[in-house]
């Protein structure tokens, strides 16, 4: 298992429950997680009744603080997941704008060859979204859409969300 902390970016797409379950599942596996939440991410967390996940969740880096460790490749992280990932944040990462700490941290992961998992949530995708996802995949990111599966017969919304979360987490766990 990797002892380095991983970064969780939360942007303003619907699907706060994925971030909530990710934090819980990562904790169960002993993974240290540091958070970066966009302004719109906070608004959607509040709207979807999940704002409490920001309490007692460990380190949260301010979105405008480019002096924070995730802004530089000199800081060591095992990688980053953006969950959920809005089309706005995805487009900025694809364009390399680095204009908030979440986008900069994702940019750092790509330049350092670290794991970057983006979990887009939109429906339907337009051509710009699809092109941005292809560009990011080619740049080294994993694109794991928030598309839960049903073949294990989930009985609760948490179990359903976990079908996505487990797939994301598998990118950060090293199996013998
Ligand atoms: C309740 C709510 C739900 C939203 N859901 C989505 C979504 O699922 N996907 C998406 O790309 N944008 C969604 N948006 C729009 C984004 O929040 C908006 O594009 C914002 O600029 C994204 O900012 P960020 O990427 O900095 O967090 C939603 C907005 C609101 C208020």
PDB file of C-alpha atoms and ligand atoms in Angstrom:
ATOM      1  CA  UNK A   1       0.000   0.000   0.000  1.00  0.00           C
ATOM      2  CA  UNK A   2       1.200   3.530  -0.796  1.00  0.00           C
ATOM      3  CA  UNK A   3       1.786   5.670   2.320  1.00  0.00           C
ATOM      4  CA  UNK A   4       1.692   8.984   0.472  1.00  0.00           C
ATOM      5  CA  UNK A   5      -1.503  11.017   0.830  1.00  0.00           C
ATOM      6  CA  UNK A   6      -3.764  11.352  -2.151  1.00  0.00           C
ATOM      7  CA  UNK A   7      -5.665  14.432  -3.229  1.00  0.00           C
ATOM      8  CA  UNK A   8      -9.409  14.564  -3.649  1.00  0.00           C
ATOM      9  CA  UNK A   9     -10.725  17.438  -5.751  1.00  0.00           C
ATOM     10  CA  UNK A  10     -14.426  18.190  -5.502  1.00  0.00           C
ATOM     11  CA  UNK A  11     -15.877  20.403  -8.220  1.00  0.00           C
ATOM     12  CA  UNK A  12     -19.358  21.705  -8.889  1.00  0.00           C
ATOM     13  CA  UNK A  13     -20.922  18.754 -10.671  1.00  0.00           C
ATOM     14  CA  UNK A  14     -23.826  16.848  -9.215  1.00  0.00           C
ATOM     15  CA  UNK A  15     -22.895  13.689  -7.310  1.00  0.00           C
ATOM     16  CA  UNK A  16     -21.737  14.803  -3.863  1.00  0.00           C
ATOM     17  CA  UNK A  17     -22.476  11.319  -2.582  1.00  0.00           C
ATOM     18  CA  UNK A  18     -19.509  10.014  -4.596  1.00  0.00           C
ATOM     19  CA  UNK A  19     -17.144  12.332  -2.712  1.00  0.00           C
ATOM     20  CA  UNK A  20     -18.789  11.380   0.565  1.00  0.00           C
ATOM     21  CA  UNK A  21     -18.402   7.656  -0.084  1.00  0.00           C
ATOM     22  CA  UNK A  22     -14.862   8.119  -1.404  1.00  0.00           C
ATOM     23  CA  UNK A  23     -13.763   9.739   1.859  1.00  0.00           C
ATOM     24  CA  UNK A  24     -15.358   6.934   3.873  1.00  0.00           C
ATOM     25  CA  UNK A  25     -13.962   4.092   1.744  1.00  0.00           C
ATOM     26  CA  UNK A  26     -10.483   5.665   1.666  1.00  0.00           C
ATOM     27  CA  UNK A  27     -10.543   5.974   5.469  1.00  0.00           C
ATOM     28  CA  UNK A  28     -11.554   2.318   5.813  1.00  0.00           C
ATOM     29  CA  UNK A  29      -8.505   1.400   3.753  1.00  0.00           C
ATOM     30  CA  UNK A  30      -6.177   3.603   5.780  1.00  0.00           C
ATOM     31  CA  UNK A  31      -5.536   6.020   2.909  1.00  0.00           C
ATOM     32  CA  UNK A  32      -4.733   9.609   3.863  1.00  0.00           C
ATOM     33  CA  UNK A  33      -6.726  12.104   1.796  1.00  0.00           C
ATOM     34  CA  UNK A  34      -6.292  15.868   1.436  1.00  0.00           C
ATOM     35  CA  UNK A  35      -9.079  17.917  -0.109  1.00  0.00           C
ATOM     36  CA  UNK A  36      -9.393  20.784  -2.570  1.00  0.00           C
ATOM     37  CA  UNK A  37     -12.950  22.001  -3.141  1.00  0.00           C
ATOM     38  CA  UNK A  38     -13.978  24.585  -5.714  1.00  0.00           C
ATOM     39  CA  UNK A  39     -16.390  27.377  -4.783  1.00  0.00           C
ATOM     40  CA  UNK A  40     -19.077  25.763  -6.914  1.00  0.00           C
ATOM     41  CA  UNK A  41     -18.159  22.401  -5.438  1.00  0.00           C
ATOM     42  CA  UNK A  42     -18.998  23.742  -1.993  1.00  0.00           C
ATOM     43  CA  UNK A  43     -22.301  25.157  -3.290  1.00  0.00           C
ATOM     44  CA  UNK A  44     -23.341  21.820  -4.822  1.00  0.00           C
ATOM     45  CA  UNK A  45     -22.264  19.897  -1.686  1.00  0.00           C
ATOM     46  CA  UNK A  46     -24.549  22.199   0.311  1.00  0.00           C
ATOM     47  CA  UNK A  47     -27.373  21.865  -2.215  1.00  0.00           C
ATOM     48  CA  UNK A  48     -27.155  18.054  -2.132  1.00  0.00           C
ATOM     49  CA  UNK A  49     -27.031  17.910   1.673  1.00  0.00           C
ATOM     50  CA  UNK A  50     -23.435  16.696   1.912  1.00  0.00           C
ATOM     51  CA  UNK A  51     -21.629  19.782   3.230  1.00  0.00           C
ATOM     52  CA  UNK A  52     -20.916  17.971   6.512  1.00  0.00           C
ATOM     53  CA  UNK A  53     -18.314  15.822   4.771  1.00  0.00           C
ATOM     54  CA  UNK A  54     -15.957  18.798   5.034  1.00  0.00           C
ATOM     55  CA  UNK A  55     -15.924  18.482   8.820  1.00  0.00           C
ATOM     56  CA  UNK A  56     -13.333  16.218  10.421  1.00  0.00           C
ATOM     57  CA  UNK A  57     -12.138  15.048   7.019  1.00  0.00           C
ATOM     58  CA  UNK A  58      -8.506  16.067   7.439  1.00  0.00           C
ATOM     59  CA  UNK A  59      -6.593  18.699   5.525  1.00  0.00           C
ATOM     60  CA  UNK A  60      -8.552  21.016   3.204  1.00  0.00           C
ATOM     61  CA  UNK A  61      -6.459  23.318   1.004  1.00  0.00           C
ATOM     62  CA  UNK A  62      -7.877  26.719   0.114  1.00  0.00           C
ATOM     63  CA  UNK A  63      -8.877  26.859  -3.541  1.00  0.00           C
ATOM     64  CA  UNK A  64      -6.958  30.107  -4.204  1.00  0.00           C
ATOM     65  CA  UNK A  65      -3.787  29.248  -2.281  1.00  0.00           C
ATOM     66  CA  UNK A  66      -1.050  28.554  -4.806  1.00  0.00           C
ATOM     67  CA  UNK A  67       1.460  28.346  -1.955  1.00  0.00           C
ATOM     68  CA  UNK A  68      -0.223  25.126  -0.767  1.00  0.00           C
ATOM     69  CA  UNK A  69       1.738  21.865  -1.256  1.00  0.00           C
ATOM     70  CA  UNK A  70      -0.461  20.466  -4.082  1.00  0.00           C
ATOM     71  CA  UNK A  71       0.590  23.411  -6.289  1.00  0.00           C
ATOM     72  CA  UNK A  72       4.108  22.081  -6.721  1.00  0.00           C
ATOM     73  CA  UNK A  73       5.572  18.855  -8.009  1.00  0.00           C
ATOM     74  CA  UNK A  74       8.088  18.989  -5.154  1.00  0.00           C
ATOM     75  CA  UNK A  75       5.342  17.841  -2.791  1.00  0.00           C
ATOM     76  CA  UNK A  76       4.697  14.135  -2.815  1.00  0.00           C
ATOM     77  CA  UNK A  77       1.237  12.735  -3.356  1.00  0.00           C
ATOM     78  CA  UNK A  78       0.266   9.346  -4.689  1.00  0.00           C
ATOM     79  CA  UNK A  79      -2.061  11.086  -7.132  1.00  0.00           C
ATOM     80  CA  UNK A  80      -5.389  12.814  -7.371  1.00  0.00           C
ATOM     81  CA  UNK A  81      -9.030  12.044  -8.023  1.00  0.00           C
ATOM     82  CA  UNK A  82     -11.526  14.716  -9.072  1.00  0.00           C
ATOM     83  CA  UNK A  83     -14.864  13.421  -7.935  1.00  0.00           C
ATOM     84  CA  UNK A  84     -17.272  14.613  -9.149  1.00  0.00           C
ATOM     85  CA  UNK A  85     -15.618  16.462 -12.028  1.00  0.00           C
ATOM     86  CA  UNK A  86     -17.599  19.242 -13.706  1.00  0.00           C
ATOM     87  CA  UNK A  87     -17.210  19.892 -17.396  1.00  0.00           C
ATOM     88  CA  UNK A  88     -15.866  23.332 -16.472  1.00  0.00           C
ATOM     89  CA  UNK A  89     -13.045  21.931 -14.345  1.00  0.00           C
ATOM     90  CA  UNK A  90     -12.379  19.170 -16.882  1.00  0.00           C
ATOM     91  CA  UNK A  91     -12.097  21.752 -19.653  1.00  0.00           C
ATOM     92  CA  UNK A  92      -9.685  23.882 -17.620  1.00  0.00           C
ATOM     93  CA  UNK A  93      -7.477  20.870 -16.837  1.00  0.00           C
ATOM     94  CA  UNK A  94      -7.481  19.970 -20.534  1.00  0.00           C
ATOM     95  CA  UNK A  95      -6.521  23.536 -21.415  1.00  0.00           C
ATOM     96  CA  UNK A  96      -3.835  23.688 -18.720  1.00  0.00           C
ATOM     97  CA  UNK A  97      -5.155  26.948 -17.279  1.00  0.00           C
ATOM     98  CA  UNK A  98      -4.064  26.184 -13.692  1.00  0.00           C
ATOM     99  CA  UNK A  99      -6.234  29.054 -12.473  1.00  0.00           C
ATOM    100  CA  UNK A 100      -7.283  27.541  -9.173  1.00  0.00           C
ATOM    101  CA  UNK A 101      -5.501  25.114  -6.856  1.00  0.00           C
ATOM    102  CA  UNK A 102      -7.571  22.104  -7.939  1.00  0.00           C
ATOM    103  CA  UNK A 103      -6.774  22.680 -11.612  1.00  0.00           C
ATOM    104  CA  UNK A 104      -3.116  23.396 -10.835  1.00  0.00           C
ATOM    105  CA  UNK A 105      -2.839  20.227  -8.691  1.00  0.00           C
ATOM    106  CA  UNK A 106      -4.272  18.151 -11.557  1.00  0.00           C
ATOM    107  CA  UNK A 107      -1.802  19.817 -13.926  1.00  0.00           C
ATOM    108  CA  UNK A 108       1.039  18.925 -11.533  1.00  0.00           C
ATOM    109  CA  UNK A 109      -0.093  15.269 -11.469  1.00  0.00           C
ATOM    110  CA  UNK A 110       0.042  15.126 -15.255  1.00  0.00           C
ATOM    111  CA  UNK A 111       3.453  16.772 -15.503  1.00  0.00           C
ATOM    112  CA  UNK A 112       4.884  14.526 -12.784  1.00  0.00           C
ATOM    113  CA  UNK A 113       3.394  11.374 -14.289  1.00  0.00           C
ATOM    114  CA  UNK A 114       1.239  10.725 -11.216  1.00  0.00           C
ATOM    115  CA  UNK A 115      -2.139   9.062 -11.172  1.00  0.00           C
ATOM    116  CA  UNK A 116      -4.948  11.455 -12.096  1.00  0.00           C
ATOM    117  CA  UNK A 117      -8.489  10.096 -12.111  1.00  0.00           C
ATOM    118  CA  UNK A 118     -11.283  12.316 -13.413  1.00  0.00           C
ATOM    119  CA  UNK A 119     -14.882  11.349 -12.752  1.00  0.00           C
ATOM    120  CA  UNK A 120     -16.988  13.476 -15.100  1.00  0.00           C
ATOM    121  CA  UNK A 121     -20.712  13.810 -14.553  1.00  0.00           C
ATOM    122  CA  UNK A 122     -22.736  15.298 -17.350  1.00  0.00           C
ATOM    123  CA  UNK A 123     -25.469  14.136 -19.661  1.00  0.00           C
ATOM    124  CA  UNK A 124     -25.376  14.267 -22.600  1.00  0.00           C
ATOM    125  CA  UNK A 125     -21.764  15.084 -23.484  1.00  0.00           C
ATOM    126  CA  UNK A 126     -21.217  17.648 -26.210  1.00  0.00           C
ATOM    127  CA  UNK A 127     -18.358  17.493 -28.701  1.00  0.00           C
ATOM    128  CA  UNK A 128     -16.194  19.806 -26.583  1.00  0.00           C
ATOM    129  CA  UNK A 129     -16.593  17.562 -23.509  1.00  0.00           C
ATOM    130  CA  UNK A 130     -15.695  14.461 -25.508  1.00  0.00           C
ATOM    131  CA  UNK A 131     -12.667  16.103 -27.119  1.00  0.00           C
ATOM    132  CA  UNK A 132     -11.443  17.321 -23.731  1.00  0.00           C
ATOM    133  CA  UNK A 133     -11.786  13.822 -22.269  1.00  0.00           C
ATOM    134  CA  UNK A 134      -9.849  12.304 -25.164  1.00  0.00           C
ATOM    135  CA  UNK A 135      -7.144  14.941 -24.780  1.00  0.00           C
ATOM    136  CA  UNK A 136      -6.845  14.213 -21.062  1.00  0.00           C
ATOM    137  CA  UNK A 137      -6.804  10.459 -21.573  1.00  0.00           C
ATOM    138  CA  UNK A 138      -3.955  10.889 -24.054  1.00  0.00           C
ATOM    139  CA  UNK A 139      -2.147  13.141 -21.542  1.00  0.00           C
ATOM    140  CA  UNK A 140      -2.213  10.347 -18.965  1.00  0.00           C
ATOM    141  CA  UNK A 141      -5.427  10.832 -16.981  1.00  0.00           C
ATOM    142  CA  UNK A 142      -7.913   8.043 -16.310  1.00  0.00           C
ATOM    143  CA  UNK A 143     -11.465   8.997 -17.232  1.00  0.00           C
ATOM    144  CA  UNK A 144     -13.950   7.120 -15.077  1.00  0.00           C
ATOM    145  CA  UNK A 145     -17.434   8.477 -15.723  1.00  0.00           C
ATOM    146  CA  UNK A 146     -19.896   8.518 -12.859  1.00  0.00           C
ATOM    147  CA  UNK A 147     -21.746   5.549 -14.347  1.00  0.00           C
ATOM    148  CA  UNK A 148     -22.711   3.172 -11.530  1.00  0.00           C
ATOM    149  CA  UNK A 149     -23.383  -0.469 -12.377  1.00  0.00           C
ATOM    150  CA  UNK A 150     -26.201  -2.689 -11.221  1.00  0.00           C
ATOM    151  CA  UNK A 151     -24.926  -6.218 -11.730  1.00  0.00           C
ATOM    152  CA  UNK A 152     -24.105  -6.752  -8.051  1.00  0.00           C
ATOM    153  CA  UNK A 153     -27.688  -5.784  -7.181  1.00  0.00           C
ATOM    154  CA  UNK A 154     -27.038  -2.722  -4.985  1.00  0.00           C
ATOM    155  CA  UNK A 155     -29.824  -2.213  -2.463  1.00  0.00           C
ATOM    156  CA  UNK A 156     -28.997   1.297  -1.282  1.00  0.00           C
ATOM    157  CA  UNK A 157     -27.884   4.501  -2.946  1.00  0.00           C
ATOM    158  CA  UNK A 158     -24.590   4.179  -1.033  1.00  0.00           C
ATOM    159  CA  UNK A 159     -23.955   0.720  -2.486  1.00  0.00           C
ATOM    160  CA  UNK A 160     -24.757   2.093  -5.925  1.00  0.00           C
ATOM    161  CA  UNK A 161     -22.353   5.028  -5.493  1.00  0.00           C
ATOM    162  CA  UNK A 162     -19.685   2.630  -4.221  1.00  0.00           C
ATOM    163  CA  UNK A 163     -19.616   0.848  -7.579  1.00  0.00           C
ATOM    164  CA  UNK A 164     -18.031   4.029  -8.959  1.00  0.00           C
ATOM    165  CA  UNK A 165     -15.954   4.814  -5.861  1.00  0.00           C
ATOM    166  CA  UNK A 166     -14.356   1.333  -5.788  1.00  0.00           C
ATOM    167  CA  UNK A 167     -13.292   1.723  -9.404  1.00  0.00           C
ATOM    168  CA  UNK A 168     -11.712   5.096  -8.636  1.00  0.00           C
ATOM    169  CA  UNK A 169      -9.972   3.792  -5.506  1.00  0.00           C
ATOM    170  CA  UNK A 170      -8.529   0.810  -7.357  1.00  0.00           C
ATOM    171  CA  UNK A 171      -6.236   3.275  -9.144  1.00  0.00           C
ATOM    172  CA  UNK A 172      -4.588   4.142  -5.830  1.00  0.00           C
ATOM    173  CA  UNK A 173      -4.323   0.699  -4.279  1.00  0.00           C
ATOM    174  CA  UNK A 174      -1.414  -1.557  -5.026  1.00  0.00           C
ATOM    175  CA  UNK A 175      -2.308  -5.191  -5.109  1.00  0.00           C
ATOM    176  CA  UNK A 176       0.395  -7.784  -4.431  1.00  0.00           C
TER     177      UNK A 176
HETATM  178  C1  LIG B   1     -27.027  21.950  -8.499  1.00  0.00           C
HETATM  179  C2  LIG B   1     -26.030  22.020  -9.613  1.00  0.00           C
HETATM  180  C3  LIG B   1     -25.675  20.871 -10.279  1.00  0.00           C
HETATM  181  C4  LIG B   1     -24.730  20.891 -11.310  1.00  0.00           C
HETATM  182  N1  LIG B   1     -24.397  19.713 -11.936  1.00  0.00           N
HETATM  183  C5  LIG B   1     -23.452  19.730 -12.877  1.00  0.00           C
HETATM  184  C6  LIG B   1     -23.030  18.501 -13.455  1.00  0.00           C
HETATM  185  O1  LIG B   1     -23.522  17.414 -13.117  1.00  0.00           O
HETATM  186  N2  LIG B   1     -22.032  18.539 -14.361  1.00  0.00           N
HETATM  187  C7  LIG B   1     -21.417  19.716 -14.735  1.00  0.00           C
HETATM  188  O2  LIG B   1     -20.497  19.678 -15.549  1.00  0.00           O
HETATM  189  N3  LIG B   1     -21.828  20.906 -14.213  1.00  0.00           N
HETATM  190  C8  LIG B   1     -22.811  20.934 -13.284  1.00  0.00           C
HETATM  191  N4  LIG B   1     -23.208  22.129 -12.733  1.00  0.00           N
HETATM  192  C9  LIG B   1     -22.620  23.380 -13.225  1.00  0.00           C
HETATM  193  C10 LIG B   1     -21.279  23.696 -12.582  1.00  0.00           C
HETATM  194  O3  LIG B   1     -21.411  23.845 -11.172  1.00  0.00           O
HETATM  195  C11 LIG B   1     -20.723  24.981 -13.202  1.00  0.00           C
HETATM  196  O4  LIG B   1     -20.369  24.745 -14.561  1.00  0.00           O
HETATM  197  C12 LIG B   1     -19.541  25.540 -12.459  1.00  0.00           C
HETATM  198  O5  LIG B   1     -19.007  26.640 -13.172  1.00  0.00           O
HETATM  199  C13 LIG B   1     -18.448  24.510 -12.259  1.00  0.00           C
HETATM  200  O6  LIG B   1     -17.435  25.142 -11.499  1.00  0.00           O
HETATM  201  P1  LIG B   1     -16.177  24.334 -10.964  1.00  0.00           P
HETATM  202  O7  LIG B   1     -15.748  23.410 -12.026  1.00  0.00           O
HETATM  203  O8  LIG B   1     -15.166  25.421 -10.662  1.00  0.00           O
HETATM  204  O9  LIG B   1     -16.597  23.666  -9.691  1.00  0.00           O
HETATM  205  C14 LIG B   1     -24.145  22.120 -11.700  1.00  0.00           C
HETATM  206  C15 LIG B   1     -24.508  23.288 -11.027  1.00  0.00           C
HETATM  207  C16 LIG B   1     -25.454  23.244 -10.011  1.00  0.00           C
HETATM  208  C17 LIG B   1     -25.822  24.512  -9.289  1.00  0.00           C
END
